[in-house]
Each structure stands twice: as C-alpha cells, then as structure tokens.
Coordinates of C-alpha atoms and ligand atoms in Angstrom, one line a residue:
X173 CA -288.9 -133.5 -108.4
X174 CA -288.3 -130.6 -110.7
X175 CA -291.2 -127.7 -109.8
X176 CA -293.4 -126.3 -112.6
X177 CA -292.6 -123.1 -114.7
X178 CA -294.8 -120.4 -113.8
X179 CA -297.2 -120.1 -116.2
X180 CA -298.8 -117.1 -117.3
X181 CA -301.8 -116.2 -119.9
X182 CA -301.6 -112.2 -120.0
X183 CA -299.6 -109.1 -121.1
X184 CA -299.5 -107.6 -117.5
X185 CA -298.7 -111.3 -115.9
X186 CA -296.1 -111.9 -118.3
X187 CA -294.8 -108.3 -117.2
X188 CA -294.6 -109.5 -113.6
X189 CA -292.8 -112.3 -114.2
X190 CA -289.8 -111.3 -116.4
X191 CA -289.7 -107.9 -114.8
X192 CA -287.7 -109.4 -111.4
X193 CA -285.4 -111.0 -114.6
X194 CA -284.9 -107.7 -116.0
X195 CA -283.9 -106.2 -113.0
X196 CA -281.5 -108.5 -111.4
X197 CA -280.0 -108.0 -115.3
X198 CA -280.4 -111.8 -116.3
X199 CA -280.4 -112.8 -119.5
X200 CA -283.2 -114.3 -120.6
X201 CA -284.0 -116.4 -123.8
X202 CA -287.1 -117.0 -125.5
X203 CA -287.9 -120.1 -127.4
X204 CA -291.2 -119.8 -129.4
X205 CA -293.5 -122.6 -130.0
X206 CA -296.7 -123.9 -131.1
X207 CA -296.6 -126.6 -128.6
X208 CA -296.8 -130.2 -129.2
X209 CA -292.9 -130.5 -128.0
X210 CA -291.0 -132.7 -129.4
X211 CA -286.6 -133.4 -129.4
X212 CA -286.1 -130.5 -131.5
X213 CA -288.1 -128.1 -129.4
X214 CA -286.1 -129.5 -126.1
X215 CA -282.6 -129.1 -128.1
X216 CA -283.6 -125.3 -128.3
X217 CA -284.5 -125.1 -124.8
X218 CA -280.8 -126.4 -124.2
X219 CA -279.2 -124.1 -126.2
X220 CA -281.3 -121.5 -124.7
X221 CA -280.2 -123.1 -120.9
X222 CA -276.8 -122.8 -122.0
X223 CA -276.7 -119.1 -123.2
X224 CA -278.8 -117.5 -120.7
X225 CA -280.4 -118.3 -116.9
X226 CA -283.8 -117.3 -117.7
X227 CA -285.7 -119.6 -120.2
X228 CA -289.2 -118.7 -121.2
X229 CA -291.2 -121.0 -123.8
X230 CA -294.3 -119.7 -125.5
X231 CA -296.6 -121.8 -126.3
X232 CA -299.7 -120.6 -129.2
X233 CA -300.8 -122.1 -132.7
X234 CA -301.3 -118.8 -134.2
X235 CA -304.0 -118.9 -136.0
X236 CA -303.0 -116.1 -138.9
X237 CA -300.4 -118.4 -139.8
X238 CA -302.7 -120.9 -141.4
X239 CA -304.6 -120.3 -144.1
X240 CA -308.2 -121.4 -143.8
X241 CA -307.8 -125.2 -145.6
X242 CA -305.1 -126.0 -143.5
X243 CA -305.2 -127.9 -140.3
X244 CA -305.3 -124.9 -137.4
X245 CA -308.4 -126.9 -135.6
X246 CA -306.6 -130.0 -135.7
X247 CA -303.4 -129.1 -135.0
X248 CA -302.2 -131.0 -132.1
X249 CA -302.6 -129.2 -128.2
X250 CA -301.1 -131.7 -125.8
X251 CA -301.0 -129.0 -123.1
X252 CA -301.2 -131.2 -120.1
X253 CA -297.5 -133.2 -121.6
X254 CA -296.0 -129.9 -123.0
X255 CA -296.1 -128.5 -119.2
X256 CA -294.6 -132.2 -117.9
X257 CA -291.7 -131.4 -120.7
X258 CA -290.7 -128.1 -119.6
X259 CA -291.2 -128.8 -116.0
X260 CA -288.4 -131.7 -116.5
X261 CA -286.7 -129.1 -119.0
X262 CA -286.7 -126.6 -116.0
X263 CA -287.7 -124.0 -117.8
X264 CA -288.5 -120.6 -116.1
X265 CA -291.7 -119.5 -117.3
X266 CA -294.2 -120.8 -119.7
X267 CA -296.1 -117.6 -122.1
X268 CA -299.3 -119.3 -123.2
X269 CA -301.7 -116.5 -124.2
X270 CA -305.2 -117.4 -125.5
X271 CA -306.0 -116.0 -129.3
X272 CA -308.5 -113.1 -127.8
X273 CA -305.0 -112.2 -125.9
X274 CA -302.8 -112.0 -128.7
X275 CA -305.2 -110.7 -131.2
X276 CA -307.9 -108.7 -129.2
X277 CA -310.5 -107.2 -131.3
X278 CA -309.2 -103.5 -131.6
X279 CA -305.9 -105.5 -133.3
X280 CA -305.4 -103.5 -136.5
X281 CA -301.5 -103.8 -137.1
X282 CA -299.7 -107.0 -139.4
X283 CA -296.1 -107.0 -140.2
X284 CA -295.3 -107.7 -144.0
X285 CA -291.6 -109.3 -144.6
X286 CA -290.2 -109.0 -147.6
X287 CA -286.8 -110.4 -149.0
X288 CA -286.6 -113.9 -147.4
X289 CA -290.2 -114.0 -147.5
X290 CA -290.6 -113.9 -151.1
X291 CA -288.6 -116.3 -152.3
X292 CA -290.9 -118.4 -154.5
X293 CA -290.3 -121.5 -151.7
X294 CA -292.8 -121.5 -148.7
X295 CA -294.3 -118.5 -150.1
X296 CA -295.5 -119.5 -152.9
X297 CA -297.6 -122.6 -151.3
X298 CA -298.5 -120.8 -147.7
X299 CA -298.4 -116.8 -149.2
X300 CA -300.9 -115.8 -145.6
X301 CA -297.6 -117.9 -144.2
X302 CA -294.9 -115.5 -143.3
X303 CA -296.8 -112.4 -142.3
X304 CA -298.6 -114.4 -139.8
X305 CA -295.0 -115.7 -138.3
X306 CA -293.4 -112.2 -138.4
X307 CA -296.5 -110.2 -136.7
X308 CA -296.9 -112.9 -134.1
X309 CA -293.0 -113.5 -133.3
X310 CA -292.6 -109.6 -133.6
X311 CA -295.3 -109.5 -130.7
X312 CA -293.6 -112.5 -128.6
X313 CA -289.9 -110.3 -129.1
X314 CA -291.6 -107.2 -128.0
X315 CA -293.8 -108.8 -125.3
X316 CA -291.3 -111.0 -123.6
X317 CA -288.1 -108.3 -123.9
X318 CA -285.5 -112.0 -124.7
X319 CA -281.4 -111.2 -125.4
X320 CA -281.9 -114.4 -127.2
X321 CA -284.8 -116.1 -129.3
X322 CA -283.7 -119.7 -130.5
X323 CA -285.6 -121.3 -133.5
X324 CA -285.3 -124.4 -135.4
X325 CA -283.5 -124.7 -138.6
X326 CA -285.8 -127.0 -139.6
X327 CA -288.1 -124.4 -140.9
X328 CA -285.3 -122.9 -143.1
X329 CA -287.4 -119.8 -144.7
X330 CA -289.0 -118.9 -141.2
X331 CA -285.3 -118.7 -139.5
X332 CA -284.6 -116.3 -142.6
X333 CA -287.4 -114.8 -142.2
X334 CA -287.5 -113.5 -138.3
X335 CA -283.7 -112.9 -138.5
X336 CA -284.2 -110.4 -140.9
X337 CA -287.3 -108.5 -139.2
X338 CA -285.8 -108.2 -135.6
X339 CA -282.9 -106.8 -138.0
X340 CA -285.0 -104.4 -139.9
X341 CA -286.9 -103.2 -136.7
X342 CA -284.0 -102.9 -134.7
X343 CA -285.0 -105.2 -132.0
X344 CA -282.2 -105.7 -129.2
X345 CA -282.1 -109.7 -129.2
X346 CA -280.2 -112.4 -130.9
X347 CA -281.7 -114.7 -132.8
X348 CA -280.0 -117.7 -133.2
X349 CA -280.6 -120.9 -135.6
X350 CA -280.6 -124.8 -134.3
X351 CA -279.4 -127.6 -136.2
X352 CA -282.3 -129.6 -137.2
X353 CA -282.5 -132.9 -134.5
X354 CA -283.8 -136.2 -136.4
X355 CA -285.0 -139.5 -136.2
X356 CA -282.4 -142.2 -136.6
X357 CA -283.8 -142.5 -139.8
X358 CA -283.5 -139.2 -140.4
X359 CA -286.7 -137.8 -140.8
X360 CA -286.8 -134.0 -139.5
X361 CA -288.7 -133.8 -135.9
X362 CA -292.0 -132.2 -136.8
X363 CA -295.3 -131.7 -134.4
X364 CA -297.0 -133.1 -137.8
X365 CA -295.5 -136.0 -138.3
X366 CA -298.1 -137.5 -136.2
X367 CA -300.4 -137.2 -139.1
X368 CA -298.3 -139.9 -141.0
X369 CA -299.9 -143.7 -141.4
X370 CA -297.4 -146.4 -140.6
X371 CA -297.0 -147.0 -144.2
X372 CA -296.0 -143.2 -145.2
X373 CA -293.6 -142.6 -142.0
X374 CA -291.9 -145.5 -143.6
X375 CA -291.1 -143.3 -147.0
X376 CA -290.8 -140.3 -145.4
X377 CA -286.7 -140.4 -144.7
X378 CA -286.5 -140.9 -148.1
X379 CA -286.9 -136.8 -148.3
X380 CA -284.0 -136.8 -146.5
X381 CA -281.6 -139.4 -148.1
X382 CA -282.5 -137.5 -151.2
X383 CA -281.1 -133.9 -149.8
X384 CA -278.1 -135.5 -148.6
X385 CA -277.3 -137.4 -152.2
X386 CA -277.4 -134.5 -153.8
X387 CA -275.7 -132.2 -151.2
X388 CA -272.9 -134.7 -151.8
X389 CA -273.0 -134.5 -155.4
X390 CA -272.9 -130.5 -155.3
X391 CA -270.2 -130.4 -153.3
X392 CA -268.0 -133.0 -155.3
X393 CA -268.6 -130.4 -158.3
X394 CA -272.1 -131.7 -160.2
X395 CA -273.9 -129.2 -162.1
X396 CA -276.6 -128.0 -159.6
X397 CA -279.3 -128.4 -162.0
X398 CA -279.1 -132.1 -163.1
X399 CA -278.5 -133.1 -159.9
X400 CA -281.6 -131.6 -158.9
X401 CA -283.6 -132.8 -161.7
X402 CA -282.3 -136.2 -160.4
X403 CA -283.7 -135.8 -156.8
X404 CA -286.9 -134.7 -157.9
X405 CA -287.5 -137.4 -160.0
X406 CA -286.7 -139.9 -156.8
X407 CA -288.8 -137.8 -154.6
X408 CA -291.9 -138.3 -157.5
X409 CA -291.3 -142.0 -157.9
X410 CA -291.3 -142.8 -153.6
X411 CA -294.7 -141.2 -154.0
X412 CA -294.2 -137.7 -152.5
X413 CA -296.4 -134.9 -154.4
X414 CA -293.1 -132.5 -154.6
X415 CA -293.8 -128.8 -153.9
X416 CA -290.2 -127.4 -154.7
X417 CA -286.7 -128.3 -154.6
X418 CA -284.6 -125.6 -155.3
X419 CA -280.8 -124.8 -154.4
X420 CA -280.7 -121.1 -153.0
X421 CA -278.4 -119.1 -151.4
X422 CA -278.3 -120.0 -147.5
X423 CA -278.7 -116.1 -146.5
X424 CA -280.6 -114.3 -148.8
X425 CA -282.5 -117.2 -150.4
X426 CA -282.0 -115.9 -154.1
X427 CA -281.8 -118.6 -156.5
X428 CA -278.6 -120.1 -157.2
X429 CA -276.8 -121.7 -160.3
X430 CA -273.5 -122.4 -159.8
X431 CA -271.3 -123.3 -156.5
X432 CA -269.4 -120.3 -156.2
X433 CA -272.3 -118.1 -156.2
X434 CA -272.9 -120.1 -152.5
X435 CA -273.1 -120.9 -149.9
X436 CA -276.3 -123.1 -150.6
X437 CA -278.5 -124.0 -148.8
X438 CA -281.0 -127.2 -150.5
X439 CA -285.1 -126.8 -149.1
X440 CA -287.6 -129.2 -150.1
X441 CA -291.3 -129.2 -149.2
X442 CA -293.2 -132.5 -151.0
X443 CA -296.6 -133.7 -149.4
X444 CA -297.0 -137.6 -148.3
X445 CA -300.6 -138.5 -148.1
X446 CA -302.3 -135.4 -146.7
X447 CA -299.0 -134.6 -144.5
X448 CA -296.5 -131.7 -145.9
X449 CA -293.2 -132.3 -145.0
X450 CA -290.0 -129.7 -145.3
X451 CA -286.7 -130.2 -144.9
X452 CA -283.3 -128.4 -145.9
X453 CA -279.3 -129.2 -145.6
X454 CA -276.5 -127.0 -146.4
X455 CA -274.4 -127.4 -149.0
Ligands
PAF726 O1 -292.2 -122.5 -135.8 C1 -293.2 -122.4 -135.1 O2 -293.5 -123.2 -134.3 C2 -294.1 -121.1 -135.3 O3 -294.1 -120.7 -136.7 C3 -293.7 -119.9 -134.4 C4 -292.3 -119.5 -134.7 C5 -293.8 -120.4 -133.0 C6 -294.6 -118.7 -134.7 O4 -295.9 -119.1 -134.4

C-alpha cells in the first residue's frame, strides 16, 4: 500500500518539508488545486511525476477568487477522497493551508494582471476573477519555491494569465500548460460538473462538438466570423445561456480576424442550468 503524502497546513511546516528537497537539489513541481480531484488534476500530477521527483499538490478554494454570488460555500471539499487520490498518485507532499493561513488579517498586498487578464473573455463575467488567481498562485510560487508549476489548459485565460505574472515578476519556475483530459463524450473534466442534472450533463458535450466544428471549418479556410456566428447560434438553440465565443490569439488573447493573424485559440464560456461551463481548442 502506497503511504500518505505528508501533509502540511503552515508556512514554517511547508518550509520543513521542501527544504530537505531543496537541499539534496531535487526538482520539485507544484500542481495547484482547489481540490475536488478529478482525471485532469491526476494527468497534471503525471506530468509533474515525469518532469521532476518531488510532487507537491496544494489544495485551497481561494476565496478572493469568487465573487460573492458565486458558489465559494458550496464548492465541493472532498478532503478525505482528494488525500486517497494523491496517496495512490504518490505524491510527495500535500500544501493545504486554511484561509486565516493564506490571508492572515495584517494581509494588505493583491497582485493585479494585466494583458491576458483583460481580454474582454473571463474578465468581463468574473472581473474579481483573475487578481484573486494571480495573488494566490503568486503566493503558492513563492511559498513552495517549485522548478515547475503544471496547470490545466482547460482554464485557457488562467494558463495565460499565471504564465505571464511568474514572467513579469521574474519568478525562477516553469510553468507548463496540460492538454485538457475529457469525458468520452467530450465534455472538459471540471470539479463543477457535479452541479449538472442528468438531463443538462446530457447537452453539455454539445459545447464541445460545437468548438471542434468550427475549429475544422477555420482551419479549412471559413471566414472566422460566420463560422462563429454559426456556433453560437447552435450553442443558443441546445439551450446554453452563451457568455462569449470569440477566436483570439492563443498567446496574447487579442482578438483575431483572419487566420494568418493566428495561431487561434477558440474559448467559450455558456451557462447550462445554474452550472458555467468553459471550454477552448486550438485552431
Ligand atoms: O484552477 C484552479 O483550480 C485555481 O484557479 C487555482 C489555480 C488553484 C488558484 O486558486
């Protein structure tokens, strides 16, 4: 039997524990999470297996991430099953610091991305969204030290987002991007997709299909705009409420007309029911 990643729950434990890492000069990779593991979250503990020996998975719903009608309270906290999953996962080390840990009161300091962050997509819906992210993975970078830091590419903007701040702050890790892992239907692996009914889970990969279509059509030389116009109008009729669907280029996330302004990168983000979904595909 596989034994349990240490876990620890403070700065000066957390010290203790990666220090004997530092030391021996192991790499070490950190894969940030909010918890409630699913496939995708295990695919970046792989990656992170196979690029260096030390693994350590943070585990904390940040709470300035979510604006005050969104579903922080309720998001789900399977603590007791996220440990059984790294355990088999043989992680290293598990960082799971409580709010008053991350945030004590004297806390005074918020890190405000621009560029990426702006981009009219996630932004515009969640604008509390991305400074949240950036302070609190700023924090994780400086508090666990990683040479790597693996995040999913299923939250396109975010990837964008944190490459560019451990850029601009000249933080020594890489941070690298994972292909989004799916259902066989292919729905994107979400922590939230628990909050679909039976009836909406069976739409959902619609948001998907839909991405694909017109990354095909792109590709084979449509006009960007009518194909778009096209998906939106599919996404509308399967019932979604549509936030955006935009083609943008895949690095900065500028808007984009034509192909050879590219490479593209297609995001989406549509509500079913009460559940937001997002999704992207390059082009
Ligand atoms: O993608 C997430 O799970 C979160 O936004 C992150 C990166 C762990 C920061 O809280």
């Amino acid at each position: 039997m596989a034994s349990r990643p240490t876990i620890v729950t403070t700065v000066p434990a957390l010290r203790r524990a990666v220090e004997p890492f530092w030391h021996a000069g192991e790499r070490l990779a950190l894969v940030p999470t909010m918890g409630a593991l699913h496939r995708g979250h295990l695919a970046l503990v792989r990656e992170a297996k196979r690029r260096a020996k030390r693994v350590v998975v943070s585990i904390f719903v940040n709470p300035t991430q979510f604006a005050p009608n969104e579903d922080f309270s309720s998001y789900p906290r399977p603590i007791k099953n996220d440990i059984a999953t790294l355990t088999d996962a043989k992680v290293d080390l598990v960082w799971a610091p409580s709010p008053e840990v991350m945030y004590p009161d004297s806390f005074a300091t918020k890190i405000e991305p621009a560029g990426a962050a702006k981009a009219g997509l996630e932004d515009k819906f969640r604008p509390h969204f991305f400074g949240g992210v950036a302070t609190v993975v700023a924090k994780l970078f400086t508090q666990t030290a990683p040479d790597f830091a693996l995040f999913g590419q299923k939250d396109y903007q975010q990837l964008r987002v944190v490459t560019q701040m451990a850029k601009d702050l000249d933080l020594p890790l890489k941070v690298i991007g994972i292909p989004t892992v799916r259902e066989k239907d292919g729905l994107a692996l979400s922590s939230r997709n628990v909050y679909l009914s039976a009836a909406e889970r069976n739409v959902a990969p619609l948001l998907y299909r839909v991405l694909k279509a017109a990354a095909t059509r792109i590709k084979k030389g449509d006009a960007i705009g009518p194909v778009l116009d096209v998906a939106r109008i599919e996404i509308d009729l399967a019932g979604f409420s549509l936030d955006y669907l935009e083609a943008r280029h895949a690095l900065t996330l500028a808007p984009i007309a034509s192909r050879k302004d590219g490479p593209i990168r297609l995001l989406v983000a549509a509500k079913m029911g009460k559940t937001r979904l997002i999704d992207n595909i390059g082009v």
